Short mmCIF file of C-alpha atoms in Angstrom, two decimals:
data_model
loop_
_atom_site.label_atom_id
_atom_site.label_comp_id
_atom_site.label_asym_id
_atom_site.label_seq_id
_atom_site.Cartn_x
_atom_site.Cartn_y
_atom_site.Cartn_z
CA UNK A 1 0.00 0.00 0.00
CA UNK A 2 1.42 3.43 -0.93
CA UNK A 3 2.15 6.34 1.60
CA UNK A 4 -0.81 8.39 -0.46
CA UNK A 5 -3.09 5.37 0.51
CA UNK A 6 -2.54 5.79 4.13
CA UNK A 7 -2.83 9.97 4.52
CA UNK A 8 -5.37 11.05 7.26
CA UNK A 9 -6.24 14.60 7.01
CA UNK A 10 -9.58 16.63 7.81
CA UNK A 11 -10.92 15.25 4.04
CA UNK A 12 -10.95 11.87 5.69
CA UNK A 13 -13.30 12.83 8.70
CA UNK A 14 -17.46 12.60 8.22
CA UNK A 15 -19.38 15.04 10.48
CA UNK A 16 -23.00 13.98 11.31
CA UNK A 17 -25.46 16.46 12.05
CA UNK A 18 -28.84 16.09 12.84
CA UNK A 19 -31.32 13.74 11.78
CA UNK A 20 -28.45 11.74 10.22
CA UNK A 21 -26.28 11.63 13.43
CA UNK A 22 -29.42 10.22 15.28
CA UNK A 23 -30.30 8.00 12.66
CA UNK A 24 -27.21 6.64 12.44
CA UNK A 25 -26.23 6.08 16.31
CA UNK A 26 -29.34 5.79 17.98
CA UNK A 27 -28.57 4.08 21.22
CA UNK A 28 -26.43 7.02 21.53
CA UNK A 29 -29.92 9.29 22.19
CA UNK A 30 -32.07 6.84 23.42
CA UNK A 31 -30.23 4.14 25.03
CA UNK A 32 -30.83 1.16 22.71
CA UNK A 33 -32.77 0.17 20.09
CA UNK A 34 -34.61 -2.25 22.11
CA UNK A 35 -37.74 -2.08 24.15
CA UNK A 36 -35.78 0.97 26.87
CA UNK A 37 -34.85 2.91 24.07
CA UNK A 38 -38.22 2.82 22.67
CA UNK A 39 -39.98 4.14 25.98
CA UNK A 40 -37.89 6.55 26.10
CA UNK A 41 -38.44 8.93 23.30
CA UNK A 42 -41.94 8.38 24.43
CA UNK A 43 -41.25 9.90 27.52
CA UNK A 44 -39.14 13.03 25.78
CA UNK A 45 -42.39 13.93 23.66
CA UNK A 46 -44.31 13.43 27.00
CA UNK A 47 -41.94 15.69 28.92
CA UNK A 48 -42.54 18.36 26.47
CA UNK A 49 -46.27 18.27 27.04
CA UNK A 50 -46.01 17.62 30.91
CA UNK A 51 -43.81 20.72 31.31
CA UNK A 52 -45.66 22.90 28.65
CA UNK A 53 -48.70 22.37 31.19
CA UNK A 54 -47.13 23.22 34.15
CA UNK A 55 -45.92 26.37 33.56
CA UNK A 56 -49.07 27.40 33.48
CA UNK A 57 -50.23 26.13 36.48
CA UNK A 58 -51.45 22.46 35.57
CA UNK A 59 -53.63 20.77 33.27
CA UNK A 60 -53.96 17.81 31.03
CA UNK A 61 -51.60 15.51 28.99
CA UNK A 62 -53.09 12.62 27.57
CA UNK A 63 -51.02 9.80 25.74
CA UNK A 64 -52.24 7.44 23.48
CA UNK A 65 -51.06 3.90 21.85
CA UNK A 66 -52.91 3.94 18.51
CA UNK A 67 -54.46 0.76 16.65
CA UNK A 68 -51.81 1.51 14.06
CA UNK A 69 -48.63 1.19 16.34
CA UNK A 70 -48.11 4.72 16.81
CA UNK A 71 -47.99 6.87 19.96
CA UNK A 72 -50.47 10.23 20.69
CA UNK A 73 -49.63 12.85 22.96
CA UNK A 74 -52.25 15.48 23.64
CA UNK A 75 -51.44 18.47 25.70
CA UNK A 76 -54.30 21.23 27.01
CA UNK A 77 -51.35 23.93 27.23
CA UNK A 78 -51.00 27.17 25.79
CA UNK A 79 -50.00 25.85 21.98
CA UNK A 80 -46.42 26.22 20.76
CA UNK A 81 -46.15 27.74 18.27
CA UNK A 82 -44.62 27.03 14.98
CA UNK A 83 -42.56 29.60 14.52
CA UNK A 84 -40.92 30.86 17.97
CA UNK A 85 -38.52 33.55 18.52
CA UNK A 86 -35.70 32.43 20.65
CA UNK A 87 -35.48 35.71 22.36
CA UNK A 88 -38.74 35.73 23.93
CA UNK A 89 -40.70 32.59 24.77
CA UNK A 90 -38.12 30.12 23.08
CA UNK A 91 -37.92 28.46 20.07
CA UNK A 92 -41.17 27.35 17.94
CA UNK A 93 -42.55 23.44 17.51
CA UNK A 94 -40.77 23.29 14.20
CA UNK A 95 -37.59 24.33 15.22
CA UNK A 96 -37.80 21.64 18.41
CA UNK A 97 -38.66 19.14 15.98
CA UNK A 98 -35.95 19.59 13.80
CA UNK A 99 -33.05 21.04 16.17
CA UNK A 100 -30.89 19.58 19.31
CA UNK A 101 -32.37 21.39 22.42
CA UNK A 102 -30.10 24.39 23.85
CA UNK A 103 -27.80 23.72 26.57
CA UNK A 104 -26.76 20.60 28.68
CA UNK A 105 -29.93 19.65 30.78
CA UNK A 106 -32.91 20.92 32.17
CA UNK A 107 -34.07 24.37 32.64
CA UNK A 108 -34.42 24.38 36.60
CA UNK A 109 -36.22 23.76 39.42
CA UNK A 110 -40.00 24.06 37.38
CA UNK A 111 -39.06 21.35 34.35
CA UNK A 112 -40.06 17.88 35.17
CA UNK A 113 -37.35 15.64 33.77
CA UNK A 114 -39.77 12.92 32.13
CA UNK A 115 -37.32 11.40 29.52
CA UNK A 116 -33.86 10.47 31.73
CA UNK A 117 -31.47 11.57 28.08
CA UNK A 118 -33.01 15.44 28.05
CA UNK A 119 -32.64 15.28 23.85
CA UNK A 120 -35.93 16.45 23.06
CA UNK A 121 -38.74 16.17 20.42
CA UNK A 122 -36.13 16.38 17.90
CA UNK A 123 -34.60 12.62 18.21
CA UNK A 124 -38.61 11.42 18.31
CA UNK A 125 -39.05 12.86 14.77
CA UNK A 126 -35.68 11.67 14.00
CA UNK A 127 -36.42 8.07 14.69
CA UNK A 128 -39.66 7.56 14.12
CA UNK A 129 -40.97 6.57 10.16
CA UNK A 130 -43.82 9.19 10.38
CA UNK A 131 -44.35 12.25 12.94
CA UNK A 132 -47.56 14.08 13.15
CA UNK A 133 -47.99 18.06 14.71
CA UNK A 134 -50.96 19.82 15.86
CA UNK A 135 -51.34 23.17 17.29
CA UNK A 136 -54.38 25.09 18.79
CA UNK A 137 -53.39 28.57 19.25
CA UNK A 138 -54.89 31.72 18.67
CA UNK A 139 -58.27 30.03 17.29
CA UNK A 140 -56.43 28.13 14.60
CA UNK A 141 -55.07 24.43 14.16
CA UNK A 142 -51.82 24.38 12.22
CA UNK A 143 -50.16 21.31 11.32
CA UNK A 144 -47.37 19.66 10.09
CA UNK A 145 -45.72 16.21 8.57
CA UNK A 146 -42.46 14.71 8.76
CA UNK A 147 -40.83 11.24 7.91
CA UNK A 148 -37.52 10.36 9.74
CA UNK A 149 -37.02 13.72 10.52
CA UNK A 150 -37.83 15.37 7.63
CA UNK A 151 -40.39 18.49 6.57
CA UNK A 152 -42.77 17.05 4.03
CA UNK A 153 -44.85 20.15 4.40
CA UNK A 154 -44.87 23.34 6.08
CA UNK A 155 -47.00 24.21 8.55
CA UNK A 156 -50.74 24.44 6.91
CA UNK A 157 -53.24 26.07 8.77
CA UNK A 158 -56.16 23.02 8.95
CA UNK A 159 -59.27 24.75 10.79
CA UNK A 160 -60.59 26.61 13.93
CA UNK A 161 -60.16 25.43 17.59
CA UNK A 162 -61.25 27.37 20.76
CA UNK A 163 -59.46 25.31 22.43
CA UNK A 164 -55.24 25.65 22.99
CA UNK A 165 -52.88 22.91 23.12
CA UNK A 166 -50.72 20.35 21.02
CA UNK A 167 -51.02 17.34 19.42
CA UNK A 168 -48.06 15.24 18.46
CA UNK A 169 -48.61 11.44 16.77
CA UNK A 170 -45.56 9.33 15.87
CA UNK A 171 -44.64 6.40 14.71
CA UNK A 172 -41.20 4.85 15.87
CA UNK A 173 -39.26 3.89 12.76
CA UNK A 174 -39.14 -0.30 12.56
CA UNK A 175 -35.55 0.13 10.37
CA UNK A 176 -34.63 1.57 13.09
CA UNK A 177 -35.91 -0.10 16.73
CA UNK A 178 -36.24 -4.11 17.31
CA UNK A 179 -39.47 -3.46 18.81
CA UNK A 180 -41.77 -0.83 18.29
CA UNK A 181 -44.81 -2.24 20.61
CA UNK A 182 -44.71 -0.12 23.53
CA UNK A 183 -45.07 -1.96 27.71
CA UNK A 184 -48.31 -0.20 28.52
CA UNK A 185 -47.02 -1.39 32.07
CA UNK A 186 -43.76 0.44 31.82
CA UNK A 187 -45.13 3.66 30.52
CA UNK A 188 -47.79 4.10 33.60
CA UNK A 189 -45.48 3.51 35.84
CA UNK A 190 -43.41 6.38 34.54
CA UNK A 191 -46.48 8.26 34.33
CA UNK A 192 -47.64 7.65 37.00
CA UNK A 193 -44.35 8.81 39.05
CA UNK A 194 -44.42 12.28 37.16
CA UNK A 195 -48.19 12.27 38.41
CA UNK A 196 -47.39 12.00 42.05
CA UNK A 197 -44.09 14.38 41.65
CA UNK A 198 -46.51 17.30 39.77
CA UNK A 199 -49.16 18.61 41.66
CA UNK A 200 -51.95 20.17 39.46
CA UNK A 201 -51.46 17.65 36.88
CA UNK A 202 -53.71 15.02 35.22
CA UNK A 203 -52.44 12.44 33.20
CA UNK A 204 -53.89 9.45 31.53
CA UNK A 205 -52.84 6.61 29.01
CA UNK A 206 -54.87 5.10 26.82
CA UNK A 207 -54.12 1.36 24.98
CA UNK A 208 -56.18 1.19 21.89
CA UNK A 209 -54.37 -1.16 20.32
CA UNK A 210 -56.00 -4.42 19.20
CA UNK A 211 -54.71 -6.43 21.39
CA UNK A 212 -54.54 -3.79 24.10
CA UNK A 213 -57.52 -4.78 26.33
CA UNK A 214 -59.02 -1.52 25.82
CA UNK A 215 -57.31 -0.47 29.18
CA UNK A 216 -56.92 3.30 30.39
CA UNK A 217 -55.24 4.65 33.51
CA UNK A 218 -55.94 8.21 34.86
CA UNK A 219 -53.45 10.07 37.19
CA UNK A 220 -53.91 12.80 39.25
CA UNK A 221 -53.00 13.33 43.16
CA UNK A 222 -53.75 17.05 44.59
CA UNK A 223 -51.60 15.71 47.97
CA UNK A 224 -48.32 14.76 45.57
CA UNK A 225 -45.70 13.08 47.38
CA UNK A 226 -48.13 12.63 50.13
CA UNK A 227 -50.34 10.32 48.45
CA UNK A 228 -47.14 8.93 46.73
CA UNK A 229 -46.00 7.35 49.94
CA UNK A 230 -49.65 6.31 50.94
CA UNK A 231 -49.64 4.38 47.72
CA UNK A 232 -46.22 2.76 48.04
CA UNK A 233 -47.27 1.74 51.71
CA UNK A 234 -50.54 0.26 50.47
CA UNK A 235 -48.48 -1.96 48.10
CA UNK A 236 -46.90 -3.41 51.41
CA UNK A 237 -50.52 -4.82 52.00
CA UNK A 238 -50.98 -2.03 54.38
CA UNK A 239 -54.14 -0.31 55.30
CA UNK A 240 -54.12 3.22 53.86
CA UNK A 241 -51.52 5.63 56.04
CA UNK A 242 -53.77 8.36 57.61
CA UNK A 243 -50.41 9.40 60.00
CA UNK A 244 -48.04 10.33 56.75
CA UNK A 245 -45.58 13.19 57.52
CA UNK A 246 -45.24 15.66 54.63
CA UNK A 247 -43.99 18.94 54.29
CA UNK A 248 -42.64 21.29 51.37
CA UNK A 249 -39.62 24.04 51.98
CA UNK A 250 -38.01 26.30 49.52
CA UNK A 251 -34.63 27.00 50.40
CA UNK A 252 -32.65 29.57 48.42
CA UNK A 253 -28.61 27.97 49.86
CA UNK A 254 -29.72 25.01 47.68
CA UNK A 255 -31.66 27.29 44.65
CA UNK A 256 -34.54 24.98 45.40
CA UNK A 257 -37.63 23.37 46.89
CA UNK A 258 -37.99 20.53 48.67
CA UNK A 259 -41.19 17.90 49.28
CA UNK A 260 -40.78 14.99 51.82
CA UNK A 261 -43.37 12.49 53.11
CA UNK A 262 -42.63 9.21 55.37
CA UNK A 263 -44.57 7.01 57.40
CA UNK A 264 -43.84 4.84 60.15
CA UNK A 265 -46.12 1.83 59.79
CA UNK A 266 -45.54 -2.58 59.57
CA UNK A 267 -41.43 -3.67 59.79
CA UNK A 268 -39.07 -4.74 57.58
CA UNK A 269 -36.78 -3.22 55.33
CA UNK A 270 -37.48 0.56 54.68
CA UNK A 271 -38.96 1.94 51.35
CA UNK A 272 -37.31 5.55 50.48
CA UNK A 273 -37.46 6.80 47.15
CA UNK A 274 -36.00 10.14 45.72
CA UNK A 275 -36.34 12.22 42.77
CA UNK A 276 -34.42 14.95 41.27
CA UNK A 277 -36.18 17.53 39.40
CA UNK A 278 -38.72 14.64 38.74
CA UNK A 279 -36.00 12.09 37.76
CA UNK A 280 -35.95 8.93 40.01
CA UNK A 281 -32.34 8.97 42.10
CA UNK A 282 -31.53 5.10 42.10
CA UNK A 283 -28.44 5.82 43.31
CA UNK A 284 -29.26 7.82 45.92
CA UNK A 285 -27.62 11.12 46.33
CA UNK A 286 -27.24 14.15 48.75
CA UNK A 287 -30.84 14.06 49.51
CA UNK A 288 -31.12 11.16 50.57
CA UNK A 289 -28.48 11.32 52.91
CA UNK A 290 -29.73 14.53 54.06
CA UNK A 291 -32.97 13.29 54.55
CA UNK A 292 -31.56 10.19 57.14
CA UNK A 293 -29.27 12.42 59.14
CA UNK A 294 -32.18 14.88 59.74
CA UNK A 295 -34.76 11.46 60.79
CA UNK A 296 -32.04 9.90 63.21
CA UNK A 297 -31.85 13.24 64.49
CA UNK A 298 -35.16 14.48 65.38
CA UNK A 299 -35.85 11.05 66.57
CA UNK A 300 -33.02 10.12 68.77
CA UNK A 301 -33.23 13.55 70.11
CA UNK A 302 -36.51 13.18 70.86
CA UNK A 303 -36.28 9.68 72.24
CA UNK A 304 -33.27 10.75 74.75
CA UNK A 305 -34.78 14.15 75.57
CA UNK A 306 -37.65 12.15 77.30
CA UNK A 307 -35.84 8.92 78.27
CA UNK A 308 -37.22 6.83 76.07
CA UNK A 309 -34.60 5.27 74.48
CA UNK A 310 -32.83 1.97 75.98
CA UNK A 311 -29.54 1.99 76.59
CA UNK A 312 -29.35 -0.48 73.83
CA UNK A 313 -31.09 1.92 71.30
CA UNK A 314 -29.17 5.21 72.15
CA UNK A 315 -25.82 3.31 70.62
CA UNK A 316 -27.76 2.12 67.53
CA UNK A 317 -27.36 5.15 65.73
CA UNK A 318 -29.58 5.68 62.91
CA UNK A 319 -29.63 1.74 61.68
CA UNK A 320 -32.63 0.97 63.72
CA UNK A 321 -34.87 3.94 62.72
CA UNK A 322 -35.28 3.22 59.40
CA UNK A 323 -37.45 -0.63 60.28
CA UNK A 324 -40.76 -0.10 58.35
CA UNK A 325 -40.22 3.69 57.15
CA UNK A 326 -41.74 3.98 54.01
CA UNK A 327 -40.38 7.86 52.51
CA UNK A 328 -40.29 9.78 49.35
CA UNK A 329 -37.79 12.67 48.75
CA UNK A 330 -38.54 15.27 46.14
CA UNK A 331 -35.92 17.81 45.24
CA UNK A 332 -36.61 20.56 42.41
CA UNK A 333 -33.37 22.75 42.15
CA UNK A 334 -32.62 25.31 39.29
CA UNK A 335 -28.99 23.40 38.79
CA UNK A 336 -28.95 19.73 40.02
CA UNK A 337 -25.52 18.55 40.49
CA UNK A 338 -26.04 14.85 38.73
CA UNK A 339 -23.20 12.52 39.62
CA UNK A 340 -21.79 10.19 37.03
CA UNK A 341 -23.27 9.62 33.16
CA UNK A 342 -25.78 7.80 34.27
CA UNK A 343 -27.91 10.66 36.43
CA UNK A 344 -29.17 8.67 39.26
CA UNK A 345 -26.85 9.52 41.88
CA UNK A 346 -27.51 13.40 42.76
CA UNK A 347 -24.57 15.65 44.64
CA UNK A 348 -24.42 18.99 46.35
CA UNK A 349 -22.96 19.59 49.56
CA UNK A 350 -25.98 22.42 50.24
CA UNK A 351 -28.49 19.78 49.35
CA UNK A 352 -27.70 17.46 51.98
CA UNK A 353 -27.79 19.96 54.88
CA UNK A 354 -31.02 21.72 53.83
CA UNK A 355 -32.75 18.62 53.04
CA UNK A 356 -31.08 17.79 56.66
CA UNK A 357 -32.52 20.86 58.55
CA UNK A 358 -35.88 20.56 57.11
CA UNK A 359 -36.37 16.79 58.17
CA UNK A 360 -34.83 17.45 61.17
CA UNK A 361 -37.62 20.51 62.20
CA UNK A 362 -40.19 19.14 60.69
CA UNK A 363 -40.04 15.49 61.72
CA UNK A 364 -39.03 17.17 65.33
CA UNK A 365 -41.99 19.26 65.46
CA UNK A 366 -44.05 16.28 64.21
CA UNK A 367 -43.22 14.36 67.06
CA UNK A 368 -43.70 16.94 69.36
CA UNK A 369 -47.50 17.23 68.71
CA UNK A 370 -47.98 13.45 68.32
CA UNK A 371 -46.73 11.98 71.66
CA UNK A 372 -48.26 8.91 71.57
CA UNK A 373 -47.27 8.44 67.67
CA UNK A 374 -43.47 9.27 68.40
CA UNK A 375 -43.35 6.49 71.62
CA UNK A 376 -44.13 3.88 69.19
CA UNK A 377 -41.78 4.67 67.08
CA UNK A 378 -39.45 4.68 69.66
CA UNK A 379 -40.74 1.55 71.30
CA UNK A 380 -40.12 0.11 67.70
CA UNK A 381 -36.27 1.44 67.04
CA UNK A 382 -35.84 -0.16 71.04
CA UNK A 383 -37.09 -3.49 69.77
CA UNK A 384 -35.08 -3.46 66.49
CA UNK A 385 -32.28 -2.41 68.53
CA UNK A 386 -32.75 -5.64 70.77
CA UNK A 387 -33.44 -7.71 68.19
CA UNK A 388 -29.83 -7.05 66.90
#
């Protein structure tokens, strides 16, 4: 082989862009090709809707699986626009559709984080054979085609509406995933989730696919993470928690809010769960942490304060508080620290002592007014603690 046969230069590199770079590495956007990376673009068009709704104060996203293999997602929000300007309310539908979204993650403590890869509506249209956009704005439906990613026509206006919102249908691209038949399963528990974590917003999914059973789920919970930890109790077998603890803070050291609820009820291992600007923490994180040291404080103060406490149970430290605790910990913070590529594990030094103060007043104050509540939960940490 001759020296000219082996030159590298810049003529030798191809630069993707766009449709074509998703196209052509799509577990690189989505995860996989298989059944994950199929749920998730569903959940990146859903996030669009979700958040679109709550920033006006709630409303109503509704998701769809077609007879024809395709996925709906209805939104009652303001309508965006086709054309945006970048300057003022951000860019329109059609550049979303077609365009990377700006910047690395989120937009702060009011987005939910429904799809765990943030790459927006774009990478949906990208990989899916057919895409479908409505808008109600202004009295007037506008809408729009695509196929893998690509304008077939521009935005035509189709009718009247008095009604606002948006409307996007796709298809995921079979060239493209090994599956295209959505877990109806995997999506409401998503769903769900978001449901709990977003106050003031309904959310339903709908199988109308032949073999779907004709089932529909509706989600809505005015008590969020309050009725998030009644339900994950109940799934113990345990009679509905009327004694949850639950409390929101906003704390500007941690440019955030916080929502906690926990209940002491049965034994056995505990049940926490936490969520970062809606995405589930599987890793934990500083919140979590913060949330234990501020429990084991408030309740070991309180047990020694008023000698409940064995001598036993004063040495166990936090390990014996946590028998039967069932908890969820909600953070929503304008720049989450996410640890490792993965997301799940959150950081911030400020988030675990806020999250820390809060439980500990809170939980402290809870006990206060509920003697009779707090000595069984001491009476239960002294019987763990003599069980070990």
């Amino acid at each position: 082989m001759s020296g000219k046969d082996l030159r590298y230069d810049a003529a030798c590199i191809k630069v993707l862009e766009g449709v074509e770079a998703v196209r052509k590495r799509p577990g690189m956007y989505v995860g996989s090709t298989a059944e994950r990376g199929l749920h998730q673009m569903v959940f990146e068009v859903v996030g669009r809707a979700v958040n679109a709704v709550l920033a006006t104060g709630g409303g109503r996203v509704d998701v769809t699986l077609t007879p024809d293999g395709g996925v709906l997602v209805a939104d009652d929000g303001p309508g965006v626009p086709f054309e945006g300007d970048a300057d003022a309310d951000g860019p329109g539908l059609e550049a979303l559709l077609t365009g990377f979204p700006a910047g690395p993650g989120p937009a702060g403590r009011h987005v939910a984080d429904v799809g765990y890869f943030h790459v927006g509506l774009m990478v949906a249209n990208a990989l899916s054979s057919r895409l479908t956009a409505e808008v109600r704005c202004e009295g007037v439906r506008r809408a729009q085609e695509y196929a893998r990613g690509v304008a077939l026509t521009p935005p035509v206006a189709v009718g009247s509406t008095t009604t606002t919102g948006t409307t996007i249908a796709f298809w995921p691209d079979t060239e493209i995933f090994e599956t295209t038949r959505c877990s109806f399963a995997v999506l409401a528990e998503r769903l769900r989730q978001v449901a709990f974590l977003s106050r003031g917003l309904e959310i339903s999914l709908a199988d109308r696919r032949p073999d779907g059973g004709a089932r529909k789920v509706r989600f809505c919970f005015p008590d969020g993470v309050r009725d998030f930890v009644a339900a994950l109790h109940a799934e113990t077998g345990g009679a509905v928690a009327a004694d949850v603890v639950a409390f929101e803070r906003e704390d500007p050291r941690m440019a955030g809010a916080m929502e906690v609820a926990l209940v002491w009820q049965g034994s056995g291992e505990d049940r926490v769960r936490g969520f970062a600007n809606s995405r589930p923490t599987f890793e934990g994180g500083a919140h979590l942490d913060g949330f234990r040291d501020g429990l084991a404080t408030a309740v070991t103060a309180y047990g020694r304060a008023r000698g409940l406490l064995t001598a036993v149970a004063a040495d166990v430290g936090a390990d014996g508080i946590w028998d039967g605790v069932t908890a969820v910990v909600s953070v929503k913070l304008d720049h989450p620290e996410f640890l490792g590529a993965t997301r799940t594990l959150l950081g911030g030094t400020e988030v675990r002592a806020c999250v820390r103060e809060a439980v500990r007043d809170h939980v402290g104050t809870w006990l206060d007014a509920h003697p009779e509540d707090a000595a069984r939960i001491v009476d239960r940490i002294n019987r763990s603690a003599d069980r070990d």
